[in-house]
PDB file of C-alpha atoms and ligand atoms in Angstrom:
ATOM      1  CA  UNK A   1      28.777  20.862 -13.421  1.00  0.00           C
ATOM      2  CA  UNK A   2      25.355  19.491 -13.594  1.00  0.00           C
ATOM      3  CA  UNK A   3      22.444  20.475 -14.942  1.00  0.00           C
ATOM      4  CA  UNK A   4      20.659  23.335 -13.613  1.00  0.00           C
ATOM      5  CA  UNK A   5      17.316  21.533 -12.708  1.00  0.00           C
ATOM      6  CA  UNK A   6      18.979  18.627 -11.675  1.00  0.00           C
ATOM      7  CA  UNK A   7      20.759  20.868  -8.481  1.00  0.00           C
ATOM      8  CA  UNK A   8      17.025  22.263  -7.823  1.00  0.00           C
ATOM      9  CA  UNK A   9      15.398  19.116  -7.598  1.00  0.00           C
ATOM     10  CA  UNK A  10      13.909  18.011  -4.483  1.00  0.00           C
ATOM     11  CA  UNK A  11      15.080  14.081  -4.160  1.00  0.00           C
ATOM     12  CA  UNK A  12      12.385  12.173  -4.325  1.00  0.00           C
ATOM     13  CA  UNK A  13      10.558  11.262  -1.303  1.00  0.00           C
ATOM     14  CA  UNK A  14       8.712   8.455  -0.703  1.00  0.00           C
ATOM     15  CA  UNK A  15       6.193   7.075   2.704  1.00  0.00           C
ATOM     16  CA  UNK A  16       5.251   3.377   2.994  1.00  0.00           C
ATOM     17  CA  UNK A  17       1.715   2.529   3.978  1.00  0.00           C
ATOM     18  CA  UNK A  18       3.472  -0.633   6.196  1.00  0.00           C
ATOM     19  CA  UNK A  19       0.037  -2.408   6.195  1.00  0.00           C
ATOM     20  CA  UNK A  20       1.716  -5.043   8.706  1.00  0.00           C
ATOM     21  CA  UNK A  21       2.334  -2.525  11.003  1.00  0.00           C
ATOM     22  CA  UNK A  22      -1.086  -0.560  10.809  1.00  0.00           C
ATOM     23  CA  UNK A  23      -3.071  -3.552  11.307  1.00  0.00           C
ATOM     24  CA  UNK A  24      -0.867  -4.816  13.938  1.00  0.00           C
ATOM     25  CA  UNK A  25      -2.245  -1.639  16.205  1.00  0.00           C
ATOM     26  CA  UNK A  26      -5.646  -2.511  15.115  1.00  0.00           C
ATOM     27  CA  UNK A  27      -5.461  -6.008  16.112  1.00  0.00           C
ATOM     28  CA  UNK A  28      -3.491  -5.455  19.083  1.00  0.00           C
ATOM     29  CA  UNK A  29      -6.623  -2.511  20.435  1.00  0.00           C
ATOM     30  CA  UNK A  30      -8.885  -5.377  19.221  1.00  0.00           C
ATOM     31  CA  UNK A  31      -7.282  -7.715  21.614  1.00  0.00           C
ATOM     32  CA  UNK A  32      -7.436  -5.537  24.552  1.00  0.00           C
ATOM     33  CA  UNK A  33     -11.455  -4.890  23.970  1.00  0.00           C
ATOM     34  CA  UNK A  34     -11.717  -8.944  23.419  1.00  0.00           C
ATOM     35  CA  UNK A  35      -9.342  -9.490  26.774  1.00  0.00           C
ATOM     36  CA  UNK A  36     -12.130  -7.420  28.883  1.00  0.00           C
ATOM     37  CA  UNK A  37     -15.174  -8.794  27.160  1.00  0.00           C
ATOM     38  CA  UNK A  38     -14.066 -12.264  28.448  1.00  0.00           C
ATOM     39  CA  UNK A  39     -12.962 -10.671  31.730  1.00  0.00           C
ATOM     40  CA  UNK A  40     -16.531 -10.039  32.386  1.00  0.00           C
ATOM     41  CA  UNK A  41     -17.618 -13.598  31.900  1.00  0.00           C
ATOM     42  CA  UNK A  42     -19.040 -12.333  28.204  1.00  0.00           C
ATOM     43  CA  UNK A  43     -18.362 -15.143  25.386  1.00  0.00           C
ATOM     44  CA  UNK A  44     -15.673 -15.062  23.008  1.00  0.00           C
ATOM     45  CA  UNK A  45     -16.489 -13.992  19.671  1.00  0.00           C
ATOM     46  CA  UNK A  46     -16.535 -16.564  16.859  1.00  0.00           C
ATOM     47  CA  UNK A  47     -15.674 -16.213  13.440  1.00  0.00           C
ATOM     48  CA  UNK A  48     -17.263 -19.186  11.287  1.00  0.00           C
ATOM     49  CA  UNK A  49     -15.682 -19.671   8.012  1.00  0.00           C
ATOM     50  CA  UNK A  50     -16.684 -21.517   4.825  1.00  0.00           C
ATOM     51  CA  UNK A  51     -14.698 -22.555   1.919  1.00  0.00           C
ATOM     52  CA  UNK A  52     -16.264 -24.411  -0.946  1.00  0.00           C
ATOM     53  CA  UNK A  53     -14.023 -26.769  -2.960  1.00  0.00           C
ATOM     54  CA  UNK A  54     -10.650 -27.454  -2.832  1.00  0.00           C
ATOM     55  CA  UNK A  55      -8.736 -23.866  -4.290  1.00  0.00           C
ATOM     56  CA  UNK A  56      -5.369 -23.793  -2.606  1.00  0.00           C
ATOM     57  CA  UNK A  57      -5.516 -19.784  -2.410  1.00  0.00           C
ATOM     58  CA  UNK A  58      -8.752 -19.816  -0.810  1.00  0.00           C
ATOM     59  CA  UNK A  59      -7.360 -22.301   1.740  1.00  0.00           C
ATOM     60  CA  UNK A  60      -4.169 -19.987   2.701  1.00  0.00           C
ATOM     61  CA  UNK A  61      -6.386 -17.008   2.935  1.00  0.00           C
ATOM     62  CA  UNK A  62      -8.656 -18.432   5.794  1.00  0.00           C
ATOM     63  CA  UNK A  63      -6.056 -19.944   7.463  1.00  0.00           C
ATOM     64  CA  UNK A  64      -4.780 -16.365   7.507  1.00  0.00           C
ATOM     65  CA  UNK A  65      -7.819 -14.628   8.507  1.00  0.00           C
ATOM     66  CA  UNK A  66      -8.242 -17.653  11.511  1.00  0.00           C
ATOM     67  CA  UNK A  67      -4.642 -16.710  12.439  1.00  0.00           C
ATOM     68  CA  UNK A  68      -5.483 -13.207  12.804  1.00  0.00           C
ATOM     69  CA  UNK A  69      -9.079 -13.525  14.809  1.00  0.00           C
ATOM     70  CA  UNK A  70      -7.249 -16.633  17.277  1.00  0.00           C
ATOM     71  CA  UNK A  71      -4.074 -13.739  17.914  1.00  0.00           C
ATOM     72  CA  UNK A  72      -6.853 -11.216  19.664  1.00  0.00           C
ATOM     73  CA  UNK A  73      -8.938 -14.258  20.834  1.00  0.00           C
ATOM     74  CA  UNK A  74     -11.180 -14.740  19.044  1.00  0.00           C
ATOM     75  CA  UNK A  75     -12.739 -18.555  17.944  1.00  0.00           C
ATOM     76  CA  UNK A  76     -12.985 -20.213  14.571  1.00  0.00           C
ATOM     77  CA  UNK A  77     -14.621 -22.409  13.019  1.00  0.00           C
ATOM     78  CA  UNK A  78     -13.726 -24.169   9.766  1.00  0.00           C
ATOM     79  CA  UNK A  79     -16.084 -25.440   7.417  1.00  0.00           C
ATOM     80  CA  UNK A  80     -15.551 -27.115   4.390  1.00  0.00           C
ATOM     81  CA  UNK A  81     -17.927 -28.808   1.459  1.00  0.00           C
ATOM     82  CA  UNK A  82     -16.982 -30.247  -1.611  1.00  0.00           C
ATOM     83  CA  UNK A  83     -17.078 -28.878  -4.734  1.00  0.00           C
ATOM     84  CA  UNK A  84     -20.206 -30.294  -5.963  1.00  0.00           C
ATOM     85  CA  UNK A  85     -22.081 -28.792  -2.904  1.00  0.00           C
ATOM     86  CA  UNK A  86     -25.264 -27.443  -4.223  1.00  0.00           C
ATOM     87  CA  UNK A  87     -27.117 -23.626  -3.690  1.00  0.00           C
ATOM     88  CA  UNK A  88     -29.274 -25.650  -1.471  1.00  0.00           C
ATOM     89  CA  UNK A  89     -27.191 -27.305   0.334  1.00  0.00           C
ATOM     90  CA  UNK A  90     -24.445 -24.176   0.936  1.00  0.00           C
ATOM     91  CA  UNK A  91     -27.548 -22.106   2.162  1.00  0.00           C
ATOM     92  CA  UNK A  92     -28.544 -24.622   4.639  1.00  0.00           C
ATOM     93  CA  UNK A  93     -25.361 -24.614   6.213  1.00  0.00           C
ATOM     94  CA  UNK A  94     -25.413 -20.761   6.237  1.00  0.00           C
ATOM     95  CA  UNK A  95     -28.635 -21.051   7.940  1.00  0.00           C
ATOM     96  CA  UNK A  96     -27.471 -23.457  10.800  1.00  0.00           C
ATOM     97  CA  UNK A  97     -24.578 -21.036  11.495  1.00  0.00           C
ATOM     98  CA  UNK A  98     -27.484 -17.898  11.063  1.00  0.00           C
ATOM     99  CA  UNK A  99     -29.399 -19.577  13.989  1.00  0.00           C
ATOM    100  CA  UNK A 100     -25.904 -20.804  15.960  1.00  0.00           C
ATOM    101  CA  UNK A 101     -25.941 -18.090  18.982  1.00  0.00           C
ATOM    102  CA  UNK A 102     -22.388 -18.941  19.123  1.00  0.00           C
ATOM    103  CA  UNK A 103     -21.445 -17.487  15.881  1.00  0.00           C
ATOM    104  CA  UNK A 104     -20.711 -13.779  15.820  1.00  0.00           C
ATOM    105  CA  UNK A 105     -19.621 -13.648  12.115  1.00  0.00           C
ATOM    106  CA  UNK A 106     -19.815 -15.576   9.200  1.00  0.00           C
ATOM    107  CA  UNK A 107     -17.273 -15.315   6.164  1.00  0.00           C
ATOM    108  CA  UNK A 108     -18.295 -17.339   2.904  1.00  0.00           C
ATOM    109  CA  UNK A 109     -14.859 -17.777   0.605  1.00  0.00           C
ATOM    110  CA  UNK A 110     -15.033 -16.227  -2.623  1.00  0.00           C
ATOM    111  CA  UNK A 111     -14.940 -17.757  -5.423  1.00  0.00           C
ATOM    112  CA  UNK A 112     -17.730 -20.209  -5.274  1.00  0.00           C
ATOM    113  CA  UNK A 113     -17.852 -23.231  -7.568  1.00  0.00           C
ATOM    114  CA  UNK A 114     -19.809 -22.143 -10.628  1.00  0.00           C
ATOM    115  CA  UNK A 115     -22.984 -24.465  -9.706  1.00  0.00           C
ATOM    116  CA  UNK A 116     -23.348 -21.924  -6.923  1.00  0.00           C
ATOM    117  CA  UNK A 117     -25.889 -19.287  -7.028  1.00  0.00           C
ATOM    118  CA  UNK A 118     -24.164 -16.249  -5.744  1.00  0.00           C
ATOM    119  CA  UNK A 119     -26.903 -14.522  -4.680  1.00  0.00           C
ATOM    120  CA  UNK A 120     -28.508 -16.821  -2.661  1.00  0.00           C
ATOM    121  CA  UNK A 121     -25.195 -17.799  -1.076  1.00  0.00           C
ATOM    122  CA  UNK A 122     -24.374 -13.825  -0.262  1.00  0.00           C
ATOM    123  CA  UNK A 123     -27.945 -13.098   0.282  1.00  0.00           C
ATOM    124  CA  UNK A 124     -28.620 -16.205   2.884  1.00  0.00           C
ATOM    125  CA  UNK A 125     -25.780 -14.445   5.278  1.00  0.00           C
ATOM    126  CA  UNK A 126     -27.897 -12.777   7.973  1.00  0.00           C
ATOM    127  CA  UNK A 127     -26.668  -8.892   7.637  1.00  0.00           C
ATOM    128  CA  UNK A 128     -25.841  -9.317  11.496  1.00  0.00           C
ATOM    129  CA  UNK A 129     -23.359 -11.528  11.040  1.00  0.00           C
ATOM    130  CA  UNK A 130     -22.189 -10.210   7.778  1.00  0.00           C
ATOM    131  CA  UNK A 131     -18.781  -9.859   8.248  1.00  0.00           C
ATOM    132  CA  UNK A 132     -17.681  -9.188   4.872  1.00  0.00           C
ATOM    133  CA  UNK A 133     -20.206  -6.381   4.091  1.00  0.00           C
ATOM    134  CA  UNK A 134     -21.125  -8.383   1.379  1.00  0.00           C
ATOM    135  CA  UNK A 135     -25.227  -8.575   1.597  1.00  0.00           C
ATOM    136  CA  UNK A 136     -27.076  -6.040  -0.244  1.00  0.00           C
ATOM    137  CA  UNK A 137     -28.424  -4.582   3.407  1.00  0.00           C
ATOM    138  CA  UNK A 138     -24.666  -3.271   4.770  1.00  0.00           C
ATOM    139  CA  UNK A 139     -23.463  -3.109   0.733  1.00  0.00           C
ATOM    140  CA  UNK A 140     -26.414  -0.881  -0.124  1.00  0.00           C
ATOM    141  CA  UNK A 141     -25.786   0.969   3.312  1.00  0.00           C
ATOM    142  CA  UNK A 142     -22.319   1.467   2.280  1.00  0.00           C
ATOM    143  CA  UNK A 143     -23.637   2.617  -1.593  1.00  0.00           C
ATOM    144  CA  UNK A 144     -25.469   5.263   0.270  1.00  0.00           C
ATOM    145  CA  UNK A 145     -23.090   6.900   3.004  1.00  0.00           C
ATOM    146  CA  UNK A 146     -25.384   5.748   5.190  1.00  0.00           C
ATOM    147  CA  UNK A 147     -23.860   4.911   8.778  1.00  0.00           C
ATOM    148  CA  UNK A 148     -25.245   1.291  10.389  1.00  0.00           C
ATOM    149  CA  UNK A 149     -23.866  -1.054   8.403  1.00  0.00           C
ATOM    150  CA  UNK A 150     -21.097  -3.735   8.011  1.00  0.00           C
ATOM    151  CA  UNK A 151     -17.835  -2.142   6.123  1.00  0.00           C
ATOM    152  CA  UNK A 152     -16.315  -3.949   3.621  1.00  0.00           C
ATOM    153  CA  UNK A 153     -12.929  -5.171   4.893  1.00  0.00           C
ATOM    154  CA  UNK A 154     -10.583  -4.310   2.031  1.00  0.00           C
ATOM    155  CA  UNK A 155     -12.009  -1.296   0.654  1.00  0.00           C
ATOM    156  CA  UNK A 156     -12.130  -0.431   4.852  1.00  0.00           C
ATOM    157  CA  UNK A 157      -8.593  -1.560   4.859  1.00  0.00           C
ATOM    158  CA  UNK A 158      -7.481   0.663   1.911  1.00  0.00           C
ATOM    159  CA  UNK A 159      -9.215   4.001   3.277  1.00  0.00           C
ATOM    160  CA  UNK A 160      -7.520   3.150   6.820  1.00  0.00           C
ATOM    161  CA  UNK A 161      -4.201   2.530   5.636  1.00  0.00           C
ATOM    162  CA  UNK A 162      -4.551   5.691   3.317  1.00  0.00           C
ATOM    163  CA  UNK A 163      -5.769   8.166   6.446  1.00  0.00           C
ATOM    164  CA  UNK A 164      -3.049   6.855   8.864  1.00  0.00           C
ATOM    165  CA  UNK A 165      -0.517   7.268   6.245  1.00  0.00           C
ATOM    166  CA  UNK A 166      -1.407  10.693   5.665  1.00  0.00           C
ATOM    167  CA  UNK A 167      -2.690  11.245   2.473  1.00  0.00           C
ATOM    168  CA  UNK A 168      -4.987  13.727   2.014  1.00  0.00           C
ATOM    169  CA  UNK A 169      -8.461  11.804   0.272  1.00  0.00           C
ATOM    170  CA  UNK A 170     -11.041  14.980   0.665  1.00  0.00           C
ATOM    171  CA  UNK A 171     -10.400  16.800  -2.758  1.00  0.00           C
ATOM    172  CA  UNK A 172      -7.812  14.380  -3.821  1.00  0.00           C
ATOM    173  CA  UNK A 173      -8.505  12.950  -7.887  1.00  0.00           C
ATOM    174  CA  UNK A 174      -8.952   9.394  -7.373  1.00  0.00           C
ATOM    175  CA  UNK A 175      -8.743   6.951  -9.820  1.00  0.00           C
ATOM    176  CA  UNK A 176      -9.742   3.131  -9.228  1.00  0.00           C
ATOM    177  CA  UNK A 177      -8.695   0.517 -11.755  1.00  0.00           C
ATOM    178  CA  UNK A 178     -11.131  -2.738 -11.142  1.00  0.00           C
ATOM    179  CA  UNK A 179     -14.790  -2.627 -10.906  1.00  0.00           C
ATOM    180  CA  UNK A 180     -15.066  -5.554  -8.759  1.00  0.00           C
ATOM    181  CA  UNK A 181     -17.778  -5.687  -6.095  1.00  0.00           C
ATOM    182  CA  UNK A 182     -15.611  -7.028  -3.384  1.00  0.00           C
ATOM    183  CA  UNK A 183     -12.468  -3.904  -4.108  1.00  0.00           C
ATOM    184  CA  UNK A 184     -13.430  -1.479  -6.735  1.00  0.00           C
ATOM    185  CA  UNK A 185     -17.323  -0.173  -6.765  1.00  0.00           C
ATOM    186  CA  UNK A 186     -16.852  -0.087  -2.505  1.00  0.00           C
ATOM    187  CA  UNK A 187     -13.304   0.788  -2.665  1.00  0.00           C
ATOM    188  CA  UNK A 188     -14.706   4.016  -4.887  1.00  0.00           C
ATOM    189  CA  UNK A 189     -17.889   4.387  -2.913  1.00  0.00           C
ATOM    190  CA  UNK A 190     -15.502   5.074   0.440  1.00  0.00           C
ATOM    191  CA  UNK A 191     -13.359   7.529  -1.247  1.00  0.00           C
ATOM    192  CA  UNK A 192     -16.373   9.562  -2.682  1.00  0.00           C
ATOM    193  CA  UNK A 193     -18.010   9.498   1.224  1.00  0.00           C
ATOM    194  CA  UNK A 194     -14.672  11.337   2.197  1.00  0.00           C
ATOM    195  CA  UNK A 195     -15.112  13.919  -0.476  1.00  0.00           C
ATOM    196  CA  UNK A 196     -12.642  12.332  -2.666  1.00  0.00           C
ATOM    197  CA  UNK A 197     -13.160  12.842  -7.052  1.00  0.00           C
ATOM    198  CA  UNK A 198     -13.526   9.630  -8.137  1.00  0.00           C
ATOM    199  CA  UNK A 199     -12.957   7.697 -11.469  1.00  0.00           C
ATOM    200  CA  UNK A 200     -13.409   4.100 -11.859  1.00  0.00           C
ATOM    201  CA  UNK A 201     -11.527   2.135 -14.969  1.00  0.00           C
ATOM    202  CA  UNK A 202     -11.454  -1.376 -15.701  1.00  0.00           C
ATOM    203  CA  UNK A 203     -11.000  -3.991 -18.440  1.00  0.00           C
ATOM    204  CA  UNK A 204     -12.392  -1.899 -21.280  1.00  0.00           C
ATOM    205  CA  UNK A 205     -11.229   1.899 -20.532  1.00  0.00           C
ATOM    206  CA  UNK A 206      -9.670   3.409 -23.585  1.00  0.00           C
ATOM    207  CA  UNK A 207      -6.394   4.726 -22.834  1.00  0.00           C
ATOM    208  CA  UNK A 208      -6.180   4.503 -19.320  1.00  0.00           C
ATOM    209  CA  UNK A 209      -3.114   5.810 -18.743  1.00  0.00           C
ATOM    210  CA  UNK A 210      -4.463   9.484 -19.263  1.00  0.00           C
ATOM    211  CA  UNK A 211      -7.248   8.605 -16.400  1.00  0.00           C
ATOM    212  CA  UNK A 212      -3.930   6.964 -13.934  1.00  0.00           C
ATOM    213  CA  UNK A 213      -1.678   9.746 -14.602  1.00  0.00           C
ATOM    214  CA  UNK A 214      -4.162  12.399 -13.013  1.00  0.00           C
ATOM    215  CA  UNK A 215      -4.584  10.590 -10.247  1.00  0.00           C
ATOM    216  CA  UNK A 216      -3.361  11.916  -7.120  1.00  0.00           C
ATOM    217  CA  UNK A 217      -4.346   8.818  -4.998  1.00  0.00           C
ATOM    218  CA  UNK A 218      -4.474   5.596  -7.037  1.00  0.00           C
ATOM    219  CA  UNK A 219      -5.966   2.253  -6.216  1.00  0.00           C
ATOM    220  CA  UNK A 220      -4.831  -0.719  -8.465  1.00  0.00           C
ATOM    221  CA  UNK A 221      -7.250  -3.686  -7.720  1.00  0.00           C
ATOM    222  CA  UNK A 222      -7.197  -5.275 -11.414  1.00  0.00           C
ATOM    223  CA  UNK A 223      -5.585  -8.767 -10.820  1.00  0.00           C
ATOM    224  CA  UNK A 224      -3.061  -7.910 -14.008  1.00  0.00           C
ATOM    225  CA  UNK A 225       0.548  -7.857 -13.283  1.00  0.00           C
ATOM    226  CA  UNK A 226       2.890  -5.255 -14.513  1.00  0.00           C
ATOM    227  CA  UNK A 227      -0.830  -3.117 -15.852  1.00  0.00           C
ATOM    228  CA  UNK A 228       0.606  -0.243 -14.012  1.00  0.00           C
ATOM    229  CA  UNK A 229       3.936   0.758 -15.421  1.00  0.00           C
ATOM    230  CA  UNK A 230       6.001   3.664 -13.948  1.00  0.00           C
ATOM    231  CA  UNK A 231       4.858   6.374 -16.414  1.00  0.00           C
ATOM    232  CA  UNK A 232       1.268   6.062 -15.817  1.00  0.00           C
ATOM    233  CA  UNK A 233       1.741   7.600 -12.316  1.00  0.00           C
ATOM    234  CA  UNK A 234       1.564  11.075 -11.556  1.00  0.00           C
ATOM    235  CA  UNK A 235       4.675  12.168  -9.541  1.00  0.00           C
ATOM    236  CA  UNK A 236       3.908  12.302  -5.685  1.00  0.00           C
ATOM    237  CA  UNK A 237       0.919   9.933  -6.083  1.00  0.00           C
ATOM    238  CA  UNK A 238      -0.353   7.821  -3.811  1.00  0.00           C
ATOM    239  CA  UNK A 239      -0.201   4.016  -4.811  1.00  0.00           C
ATOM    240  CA  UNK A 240      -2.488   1.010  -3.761  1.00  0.00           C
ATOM    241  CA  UNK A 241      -1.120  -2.107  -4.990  1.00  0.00           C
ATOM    242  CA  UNK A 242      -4.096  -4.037  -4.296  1.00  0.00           C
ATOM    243  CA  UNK A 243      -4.430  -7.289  -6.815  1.00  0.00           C
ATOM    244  CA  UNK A 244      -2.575 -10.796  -5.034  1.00  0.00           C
ATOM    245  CA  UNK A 245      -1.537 -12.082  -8.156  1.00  0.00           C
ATOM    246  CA  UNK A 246       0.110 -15.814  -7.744  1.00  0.00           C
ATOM    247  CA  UNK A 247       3.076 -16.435 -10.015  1.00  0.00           C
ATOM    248  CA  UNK A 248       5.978 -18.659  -9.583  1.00  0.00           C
ATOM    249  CA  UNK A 249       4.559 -19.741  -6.287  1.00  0.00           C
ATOM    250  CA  UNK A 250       5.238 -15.823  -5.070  1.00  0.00           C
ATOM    251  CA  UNK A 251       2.720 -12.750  -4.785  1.00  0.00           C
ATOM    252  CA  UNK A 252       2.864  -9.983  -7.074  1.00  0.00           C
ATOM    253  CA  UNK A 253       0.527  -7.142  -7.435  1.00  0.00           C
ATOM    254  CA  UNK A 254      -0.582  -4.923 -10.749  1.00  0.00           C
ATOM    255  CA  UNK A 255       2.061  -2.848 -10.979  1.00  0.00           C
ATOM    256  CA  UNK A 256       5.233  -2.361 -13.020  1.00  0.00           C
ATOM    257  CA  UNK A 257       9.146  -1.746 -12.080  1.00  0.00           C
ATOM    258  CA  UNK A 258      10.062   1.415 -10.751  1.00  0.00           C
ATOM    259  CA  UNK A 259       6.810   2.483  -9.716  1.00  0.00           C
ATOM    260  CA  UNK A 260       8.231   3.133  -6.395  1.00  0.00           C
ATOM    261  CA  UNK A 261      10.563   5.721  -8.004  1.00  0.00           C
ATOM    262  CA  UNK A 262       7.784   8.110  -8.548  1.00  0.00           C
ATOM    263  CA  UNK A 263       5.066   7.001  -5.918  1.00  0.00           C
ATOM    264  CA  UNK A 264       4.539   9.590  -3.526  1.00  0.00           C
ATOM    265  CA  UNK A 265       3.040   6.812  -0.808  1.00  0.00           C
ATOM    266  CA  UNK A 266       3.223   3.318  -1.818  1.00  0.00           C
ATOM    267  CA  UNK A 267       1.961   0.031  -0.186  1.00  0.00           C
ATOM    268  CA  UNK A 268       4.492  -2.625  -0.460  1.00  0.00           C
ATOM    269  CA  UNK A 269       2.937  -5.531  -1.574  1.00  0.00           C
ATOM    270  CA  UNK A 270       2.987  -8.147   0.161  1.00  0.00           C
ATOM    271  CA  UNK A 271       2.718  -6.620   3.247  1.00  0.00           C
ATOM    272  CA  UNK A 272       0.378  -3.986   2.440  1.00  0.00           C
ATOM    273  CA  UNK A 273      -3.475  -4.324   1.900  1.00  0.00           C
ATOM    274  CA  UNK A 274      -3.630  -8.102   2.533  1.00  0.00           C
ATOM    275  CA  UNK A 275      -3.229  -7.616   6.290  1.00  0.00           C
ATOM    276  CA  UNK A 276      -5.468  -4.810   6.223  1.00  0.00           C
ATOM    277  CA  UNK A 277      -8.195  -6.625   4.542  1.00  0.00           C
ATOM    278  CA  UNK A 278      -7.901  -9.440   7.875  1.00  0.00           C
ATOM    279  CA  UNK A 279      -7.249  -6.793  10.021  1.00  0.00           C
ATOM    280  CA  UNK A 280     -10.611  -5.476   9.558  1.00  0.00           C
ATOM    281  CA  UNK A 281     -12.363  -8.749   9.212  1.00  0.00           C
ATOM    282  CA  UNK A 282     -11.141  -9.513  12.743  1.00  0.00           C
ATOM    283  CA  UNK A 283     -12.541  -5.737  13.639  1.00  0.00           C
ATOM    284  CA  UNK A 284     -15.863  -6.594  12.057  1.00  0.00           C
ATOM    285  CA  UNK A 285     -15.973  -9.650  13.777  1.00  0.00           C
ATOM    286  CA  UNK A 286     -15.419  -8.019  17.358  1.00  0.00           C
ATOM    287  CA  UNK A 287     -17.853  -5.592  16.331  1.00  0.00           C
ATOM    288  CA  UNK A 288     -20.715  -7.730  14.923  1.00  0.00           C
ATOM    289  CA  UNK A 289     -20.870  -9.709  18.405  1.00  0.00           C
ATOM    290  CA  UNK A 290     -21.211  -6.659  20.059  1.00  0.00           C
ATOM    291  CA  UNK A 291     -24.174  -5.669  17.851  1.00  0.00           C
ATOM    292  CA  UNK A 292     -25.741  -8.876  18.402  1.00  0.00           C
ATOM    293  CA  UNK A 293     -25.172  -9.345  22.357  1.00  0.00           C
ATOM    294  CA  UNK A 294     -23.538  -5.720  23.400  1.00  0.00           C
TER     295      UNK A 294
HETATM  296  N1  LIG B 301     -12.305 -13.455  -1.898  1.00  0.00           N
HETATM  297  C1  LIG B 301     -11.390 -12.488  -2.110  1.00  0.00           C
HETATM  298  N2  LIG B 301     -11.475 -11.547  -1.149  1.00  0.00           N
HETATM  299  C2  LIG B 301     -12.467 -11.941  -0.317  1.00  0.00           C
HETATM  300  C3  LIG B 301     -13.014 -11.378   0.866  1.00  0.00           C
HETATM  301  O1  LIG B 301     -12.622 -10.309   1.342  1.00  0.00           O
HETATM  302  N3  LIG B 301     -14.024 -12.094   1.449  1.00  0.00           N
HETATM  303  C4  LIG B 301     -14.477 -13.267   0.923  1.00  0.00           C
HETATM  304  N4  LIG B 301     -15.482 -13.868   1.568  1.00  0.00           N
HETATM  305  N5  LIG B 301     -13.998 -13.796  -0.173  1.00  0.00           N
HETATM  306  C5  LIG B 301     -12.992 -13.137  -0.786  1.00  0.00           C
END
């Protein structure tokens, strides 16, 4: 005979925020809107890309996001300097493709060589073509709930996959873990626009596990495998495996085994925010040209 509470408890039940499948939809609606655009005798929209230097994992990931924006139809363009490109000379380029009527959107790959002024390199991007939400206009925007500007694509892609996976965000105790200005700060921002109770921990939070275990919706976006171990996650919660963390040549994200055998909703990982995060690049994109030249 077993145990009493063991008869009464519900088995565990668990939804998967299938980012694959999500952003398939979106690109797939995307597609359509580009199909009739071009039906009209409008241009195609044109993602530019730049990549600085020679990081593999920069390479893959704007190969990806060119993948993406080609499978609704819309253009790339590839640029690449060297790694000893200066401030100066990454701005000028940024400027040509600025002025290019062309270009709908321009992505800059993070992480820039350290010579790089970051600033001047995010701050160069015209906010119209801004595809990343990255400049301070759409970021600050964004800070302020105010409508009008650019999203930023993964924190975008996290809120999306969260709503059309059913979690409930307005009331919800959410707790961020990364501080980052391309995840965390906008990642938090989003959920506190949808009413959400936010906390955001990072490197130096004392005892984080007491701030993870109340959360009811929990982003991980610190770039540390295994930080995230089972019993730091409330029962029922739902879990954003964020971080892409390259080991043995494979993707892993920040959290520990088992996990899934107390997440309420869980993003698998791969498969989960990464396609978001193009997903809504490829949106922004769309969207951007039809700011620019509706
Ligand atoms: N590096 C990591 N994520 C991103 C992103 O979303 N955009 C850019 N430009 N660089 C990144």
């Amino acid at each position: 005979m077993p145990p009493i509470g063991f008869m009464f408890r519900r088995p565990h039940r668990q939804e998967v925020l299938d980012g694959r499948a999500v952003a398939k939809q979106i690109l797939d609606d995307i597609a359509t809107k580009v199909g009739a655009r071009v039906a009209a005798g409008k241009p195609r929209p044109k993602l530019a890309t730049v990549i600085v230097g020679d990081n593999p994992a920069s390479a893959l990931y704007v190969r990806s996001k060119q993948r993406d924006a080609r499978q609704v139809g819309i253009d790339s363009e590839d640029h690449r300097l060297p790694t000893e490109t200066s401030t100066e000379q990454l701005v000028e380029l940024i400027a040509v493709l600025n002025r290019d009527e062309s270009v709908s959107g321009i992505l800059v790959q993070q992480p820039l060589p350290n010579q790089i002024d970051l600033v001047q390199a995010v701050i160069a991007v015209d906010p119209i073509k801004d595809v990343d939400g990255f400049h301070p206009f759409n970021a600050g925007l964004v800070a302020q709930g105010l409508p009008g500007g650019v999203q930023p694509c993964t924190p975008t892609g996290i809120i999306e996959l969260l709503e059309r996976g059913g979690v409930r965000i307005e009331g919800a105790n959410a707790v961020v873990v990364g501080r980052s200005n391309i995840v965390g700060k906008p990642t938090a921002l989003l959920l506190i626009k949808r009413n959400a109770t936010v906390t955001i921990c990072h490197t130096k939070t004392t005892n984080l596990a007491a701030h993870t275990r109340e959360a009811d919706i929990l982003v991980a976006a610190a770039g540390r495998p295994n930080l995230i171990s089972k019993d730091m996650v409330k029962p029922g919660a739902a879990v954003v495996d964020v971080s892409a963390n390259r080991i043995d040549g494979g993707q892993v994200g920040d959290l520990g085994p088992g996990v899934e055998e107390v997440a309420g909703w869980l993003t698998p990982n791969p498969g989960g925010v990464g396609p978001m995060t193009r997903a809504m690049l490829v949106r922004n994109t769309y969207e951007a040209e039809i700011r620019r030249r509706p």
